[in-house]
Amino acid sequence: MRLALPLLIGLLALLAPPVQSQVARGTVQEGLTIDSQILGREVRYTVYLPYDYETSARAYPVVYLLHGYGDDDTGWVQFGEAHLIADEGIAQREIPPMILVTPDAATSWYINNHDGTVRFEDFFIEEFMPHVEAQFRIRAERRYRGVAGLSMGGFGALVYGLRHPDRFAAVAAFSPAVYTAETVATHPPERWDNVERVVYGPALGTDRLTDHWRSYNPIEMITTATDEQRDAFRRVRLYMDSGDDDFLYKGVATFHIALRDHEVAHEFRVRDGGHRWSYWRSGLLAGLRFIGTSFHQP
């Protein structure tokens, strides 16, 4: 009998369902579309709804989760497991229930390009956010709205937070693709022609740092801002997370220094890892937790 009881307990433990299965799961809706007048085309997007969305009548805060270069609106779910991470965070009360929304930005860098033929920033602010916040029960107020992203999407999140501080309470940028002027000036010609030139326009002689590039570069935005603009920046809570082996280290570190030098409060994390999904998956919950703090009363 002394041996039977421990054996029975062990068998029951093996038969018990894993803890993960006890977590209430939200839902993911892929393949949603908006017909954009500004872009002149249909834009696809993906939405994550928390577990109690269908059984409640409440409205939720929202985080716009931006994908990286070469990816699409499904990346954060397919590779980033954002829905599972959000489920776990909500179940453990580490983050408040929230809606996550990812638009398909293609390779637009989330901005208006130099000649106005692709105005993704205008689309996002003027069409996309109002559309999503009317389609779903979202608290359509600045204090309940955050933006986050990785790589190109991290750049986009920073740009939206700095250029539209009246729209967002908090930003979380993972491995943001922020480049110093020196880095852009020394990019190989094929890189410049196929990536930056498309959005920022041709170089002025040998100078690639066009006014359009400067107007969207986060480092330039901080260093050239007026006192009034910096006061507006300070209203947005900023969080950055970049790996110690990430090839984009120089830009995000320089941006961090610029923020410090101009007394713009922010959080900056450097962890072990590189520019890959395993790194972003491991850091997403902390970023959502940072944004989620903005949705609470102190």
PDB file of N, CA and C in Angstrom, residues 25-58:
ATOM      1  N   ARG A  25      -8.631  30.603 -24.632  1.00  0.00           N
ATOM      2  CA  ARG A  25      -8.012  31.038 -25.877  1.00  0.00           C
ATOM      3  C   ARG A  25      -8.862  32.075 -26.596  1.00  0.00           C
ATOM      4  N   GLY A  26      -8.188  33.094 -27.100  1.00  0.00           N
ATOM      5  CA  GLY A  26      -8.861  34.073 -27.933  1.00  0.00           C
ATOM      6  C   GLY A  26      -9.007  33.541 -29.346  1.00  0.00           C
ATOM      7  N   THR A  27      -9.448  34.393 -30.251  1.00  0.00           N
ATOM      8  CA  THR A  27      -9.641  33.992 -31.644  1.00  0.00           C
ATOM      9  C   THR A  27      -8.839  34.903 -32.571  1.00  0.00           C
ATOM     10  N   VAL A  28      -8.457  34.339 -33.698  1.00  0.00           N
ATOM     11  CA  VAL A  28      -7.722  35.083 -34.723  1.00  0.00           C
ATOM     12  C   VAL A  28      -8.555  35.128 -35.988  1.00  0.00           C
ATOM     13  N   GLN A  29      -8.696  36.305 -36.549  1.00  0.00           N
ATOM     14  CA  GLN A  29      -9.401  36.464 -37.818  1.00  0.00           C
ATOM     15  C   GLN A  29      -8.402  36.955 -38.868  1.00  0.00           C
ATOM     16  N   GLU A  30      -8.092  36.090 -39.820  1.00  0.00           N
ATOM     17  CA  GLU A  30      -7.195  36.449 -40.921  1.00  0.00           C
ATOM     18  C   GLU A  30      -8.013  36.718 -42.183  1.00  0.00           C
ATOM     19  N   GLY A  31      -7.386  37.359 -43.148  1.00  0.00           N
ATOM     20  CA  GLY A  31      -8.036  37.588 -44.432  1.00  0.00           C
ATOM     21  C   GLY A  31      -9.071  38.692 -44.430  1.00  0.00           C
ATOM     22  N   LEU A  32      -9.106  39.527 -43.385  1.00  0.00           N
ATOM     23  CA  LEU A  32     -10.003  40.675 -43.369  1.00  0.00           C
ATOM     24  C   LEU A  32      -9.451  41.731 -44.329  1.00  0.00           C
ATOM     25  N   THR A  33     -10.311  42.540 -44.882  1.00  0.00           N
ATOM     26  CA  THR A  33      -9.851  43.530 -45.868  1.00  0.00           C
ATOM     27  C   THR A  33     -10.530  44.879 -45.669  1.00  0.00           C
ATOM     28  N   ILE A  34      -9.839  45.909 -46.121  1.00  0.00           N
ATOM     29  CA  ILE A  34     -10.383  47.261 -46.196  1.00  0.00           C
ATOM     30  C   ILE A  34     -10.082  47.799 -47.579  1.00  0.00           C
ATOM     31  N   ASP A  35     -11.059  48.431 -48.187  1.00  0.00           N
ATOM     32  CA  ASP A  35     -10.893  49.020 -49.512  1.00  0.00           C
ATOM     33  C   ASP A  35     -10.385  50.448 -49.325  1.00  0.00           C
ATOM     34  N   SER A  36      -9.114  50.695 -49.593  1.00  0.00           N
ATOM     35  CA  SER A  36      -8.506  51.993 -49.329  1.00  0.00           C
ATOM     36  C   SER A  36      -8.629  52.938 -50.518  1.00  0.00           C
ATOM     37  N   GLN A  37      -9.218  54.078 -50.266  1.00  0.00           N
ATOM     38  CA  GLN A  37      -9.271  55.122 -51.289  1.00  0.00           C
ATOM     39  C   GLN A  37      -7.912  55.795 -51.429  1.00  0.00           C
ATOM     40  N   ILE A  38      -7.202  55.933 -50.325  1.00  0.00           N
ATOM     41  CA  ILE A  38      -5.900  56.607 -50.353  1.00  0.00           C
ATOM     42  C   ILE A  38      -4.876  55.795 -51.125  1.00  0.00           C
ATOM     43  N   LEU A  39      -4.838  54.487 -50.917  1.00  0.00           N
ATOM     44  CA  LEU A  39      -3.875  53.629 -51.612  1.00  0.00           C
ATOM     45  C   LEU A  39      -4.401  53.135 -52.956  1.00  0.00           C
ATOM     46  N   GLY A  40      -5.711  53.223 -53.145  1.00  0.00           N
ATOM     47  CA  GLY A  40      -6.302  52.771 -54.401  1.00  0.00           C
ATOM     48  C   GLY A  40      -6.292  51.266 -54.557  1.00  0.00           C
ATOM     49  N   ARG A  41      -6.344  50.553 -53.439  1.00  0.00           N
ATOM     50  CA  ARG A  41      -6.344  49.086 -53.502  1.00  0.00           C
ATOM     51  C   ARG A  41      -6.912  48.517 -52.207  1.00  0.00           C
ATOM     52  N   GLU A  42      -7.120  47.225 -52.216  1.00  0.00           N
ATOM     53  CA  GLU A  42      -7.585  46.523 -51.038  1.00  0.00           C
ATOM     54  C   GLU A  42      -6.389  46.174 -50.153  1.00  0.00           C
ATOM     55  N   VAL A  43      -6.554  46.352 -48.860  1.00  0.00           N
ATOM     56  CA  VAL A  43      -5.488  46.035 -47.909  1.00  0.00           C
ATOM     57  C   VAL A  43      -5.995  44.962 -46.948  1.00  0.00           C
ATOM     58  N   ARG A  44      -5.206  43.935 -46.788  1.00  0.00           N
ATOM     59  CA  ARG A  44      -5.576  42.835 -45.902  1.00  0.00           C
ATOM     60  C   ARG A  44      -5.061  43.101 -44.485  1.00  0.00           C
ATOM     61  N   TYR A  45      -5.776  42.564 -43.493  1.00  0.00           N
ATOM     62  CA  TYR A  45      -5.298  42.681 -42.128  1.00  0.00           C
ATOM     63  C   TYR A  45      -5.777  41.507 -41.284  1.00  0.00           C
ATOM     64  N   THR A  46      -5.097  41.310 -40.142  1.00  0.00           N
ATOM     65  CA  THR A  46      -5.391  40.225 -39.212  1.00  0.00           C
ATOM     66  C   THR A  46      -5.705  40.813 -37.839  1.00  0.00           C
ATOM     67  N   VAL A  47      -6.673  40.202 -37.147  1.00  0.00           N
ATOM     68  CA  VAL A  47      -7.093  40.691 -35.834  1.00  0.00           C
ATOM     69  C   VAL A  47      -7.088  39.540 -34.830  1.00  0.00           C
ATOM     70  N   TYR A  48      -6.554  39.801 -33.648  1.00  0.00           N
ATOM     71  CA  TYR A  48      -6.673  38.891 -32.513  1.00  0.00           C
ATOM     72  C   TYR A  48      -7.677  39.473 -31.530  1.00  0.00           C
ATOM     73  N   LEU A  49      -8.662  38.657 -31.120  1.00  0.00           N
ATOM     74  CA  LEU A  49      -9.668  39.064 -30.147  1.00  0.00           C
ATOM     75  C   LEU A  49      -9.482  38.242 -28.878  1.00  0.00           C
ATOM     76  N   PRO A  50      -9.481  38.873 -27.705  1.00  0.00           N
ATOM     77  CA  PRO A  50      -9.267  38.120 -26.460  1.00  0.00           C
ATOM     78  C   PRO A  50     -10.402  37.144 -26.174  1.00  0.00           C
ATOM     79  N   TYR A  51     -10.156  36.227 -25.261  1.00  0.00           N
ATOM     80  CA  TYR A  51     -11.045  35.072 -25.026  1.00  0.00           C
ATOM     81  C   TYR A  51     -12.483  35.457 -24.733  1.00  0.00           C
ATOM     82  N   ASP A  52     -12.716  36.593 -24.076  1.00  0.00           N
ATOM     83  CA  ASP A  52     -14.080  36.918 -23.650  1.00  0.00           C
ATOM     84  C   ASP A  52     -14.785  37.902 -24.589  1.00  0.00           C
ATOM     85  N   TYR A  53     -14.183  38.149 -25.757  1.00  0.00           N
ATOM     86  CA  TYR A  53     -14.768  39.140 -26.671  1.00  0.00           C
ATOM     87  C   TYR A  53     -16.190  38.768 -27.068  1.00  0.00           C
ATOM     88  N   GLU A  54     -16.418  37.497 -27.415  1.00  0.00           N
ATOM     89  CA  GLU A  54     -17.728  37.068 -27.918  1.00  0.00           C
ATOM     90  C   GLU A  54     -18.778  36.933 -26.817  1.00  0.00           C
ATOM     91  N   THR A  55     -18.356  36.876 -25.582  1.00  0.00           N
ATOM     92  CA  THR A  55     -19.313  36.670 -24.489  1.00  0.00           C
ATOM     93  C   THR A  55     -19.520  37.915 -23.638  1.00  0.00           C
ATOM     94  N   SER A  56     -18.883  39.011 -24.006  1.00  0.00           N
ATOM     95  CA  SER A  56     -19.032  40.237 -23.230  1.00  0.00           C
ATOM     96  C   SER A  56     -19.575  41.348 -24.117  1.00  0.00           C
ATOM     97  N   ALA A  57     -19.907  42.457 -23.494  1.00  0.00           N
ATOM     98  CA  ALA A  57     -20.379  43.627 -24.237  1.00  0.00           C
ATOM     99  C   ALA A  57     -19.408  44.792 -24.079  1.00  0.00           C
ATOM    100  N   ARG A  58     -18.270  44.536 -23.454  1.00  0.00           N
ATOM    101  CA  ARG A  58     -17.328  45.606 -23.163  1.00  0.00           C
ATOM    102  C   ARG A  58     -16.514  46.002 -24.387  1.00  0.00           C
TER     103      ARG A  58
END
